[in-house]
Tab-separated table of C-alpha atoms in Angstrom:
chain	number	residue	atom	x	y	z
A	196	MET	CA	-16.983	14.911	4.046
A	197	TYR	CA	-19.298	17.343	5.815
A	198	PHE	CA	-17.929	20.789	6.786
A	199	PRO	CA	-20.402	22.390	9.225
A	200	ARG	CA	-17.998	25.205	10.028
A	201	LEU	CA	-18.287	26.557	6.487
A	202	ARG	CA	-21.907	27.460	7.100
A	203	ASP	CA	-21.176	28.816	10.584
A	204	LEU	CA	-18.338	31.022	9.323
A	205	ARG	CA	-20.473	32.310	6.439
A	206	GLU	CA	-23.477	33.049	8.645
A	207	ASP	CA	-21.297	34.789	11.243
A	208	LYS	CA	-20.469	37.338	8.518
A	209	ASP	CA	-24.148	37.583	7.452
A	210	LEU	CA	-23.318	36.321	3.967
A	211	TYR	CA	-25.258	34.143	1.570
A	212	GLN	CA	-23.983	31.105	-0.281
A	213	LYS	CA	-24.078	33.121	-3.498
A	214	ASP	CA	-21.690	35.678	-1.949
A	215	ILE	CA	-19.082	33.035	-1.147
A	216	ALA	CA	-19.629	31.314	-4.479
A	217	GLN	CA	-18.884	34.609	-6.223
A	218	LEU	CA	-15.693	35.004	-4.144
A	219	LEU	CA	-14.579	31.539	-5.282
A	220	GLY	CA	-15.714	31.994	-8.891
A	221	ILE	CA	-18.161	29.080	-8.763
A	222	THR	CA	-21.925	28.660	-8.762
A	223	GLN	CA	-24.031	28.777	-5.628
A	224	THR	CA	-24.993	25.150	-6.269
A	225	VAL	CA	-21.377	23.993	-6.172
A	226	TYR	CA	-20.712	25.968	-2.989
A	227	SER	CA	-23.826	24.489	-1.417
A	228	ARG	CA	-22.422	21.039	-2.162
A	229	TYR	CA	-19.247	21.975	-0.279
A	230	GLU	CA	-21.237	23.028	2.798
A	231	ARG	CA	-23.386	19.899	2.761
A	232	GLY	CA	-20.466	17.563	2.117
A	233	TYR	CA	-21.683	16.344	-1.264
A	234	GLN	CA	-18.540	17.590	-2.993
A	235	THR	CA	-14.928	17.822	-1.832
A	236	ILE	CA	-13.483	21.310	-1.571
A	237	PRO	CA	-10.511	21.817	-3.893
A	238	ILE	CA	-7.387	22.952	-2.036
A	239	PRO	CA	-7.250	26.385	-3.755
A	240	HIS	CA	-10.830	27.065	-2.603
A	241	LEU	CA	-10.065	25.844	0.911
A	242	LEU	CA	-7.058	28.158	1.127
A	243	LYS	CA	-9.047	31.111	-0.196
A	244	LEU	CA	-11.797	30.473	2.372
A	245	ALA	CA	-9.275	30.235	5.219
A	246	ASP	CA	-7.736	33.548	4.150
A	247	PHE	CA	-11.132	35.193	3.743
A	248	TYR	CA	-12.355	34.055	7.166
A	249	GLN	CA	-8.921	34.643	8.740
A	250	THR	CA	-8.753	31.147	10.153
A	251	SER	CA	-6.808	27.965	9.514
A	252	THR	CA	-7.698	25.232	7.084
A	253	ASP	CA	-7.543	22.828	10.031
A	254	TYR	CA	-10.336	24.785	11.726
A	255	ILE	CA	-12.510	24.639	8.610
A	256	LEU	CA	-11.818	20.910	8.280
A	257	GLY	CA	-12.676	20.257	11.939
A	258	ARG	CA	-9.145	19.153	12.871
A	259	THR	CA	-8.880	21.804	15.610
A	260	ASN	CA	-11.275	23.881	17.670
A	261	ASP	CA	-8.927	26.868	17.666
A	262	PRO	CA	-10.115	29.320	14.993
A	263	ARG	CA	-6.900	31.384	15.050
A	264	PRO	CA	-4.870	31.164	11.858
A	265	PHE	CA	-1.390	29.742	11.975
A	266	PRO	CA	1.419	32.291	11.956
A	267	GLN	CA	2.666	33.164	8.504
A	268	PRO	CA	6.220	32.026	7.741
A	269	SER	CA	8.822	34.744	7.871
A	270	SER	CA	10.091	35.920	4.517
A	271	LYS	CA	13.575	36.264	6.010
A	272	ARG	CA	15.709	33.137	6.027
A	273	LYS	CA	18.880	32.716	8.014
């Protein structure tokens, strides 16, 4: 699956693939495979990217065009 928004989000922050790879603890080659759709993104990496870019996983995956993150669940339960 191809994730064009990964590249767009990275470039909007003027970062290189190696910068994001370092954030994820992987090689630049593996991260490049994520961007080009040659390798599936593991869920922990997807979550870390969504947090880093302050967006939702659905936005990264192309399931929505709204880049705003979803509200965080309240820690208080009734």
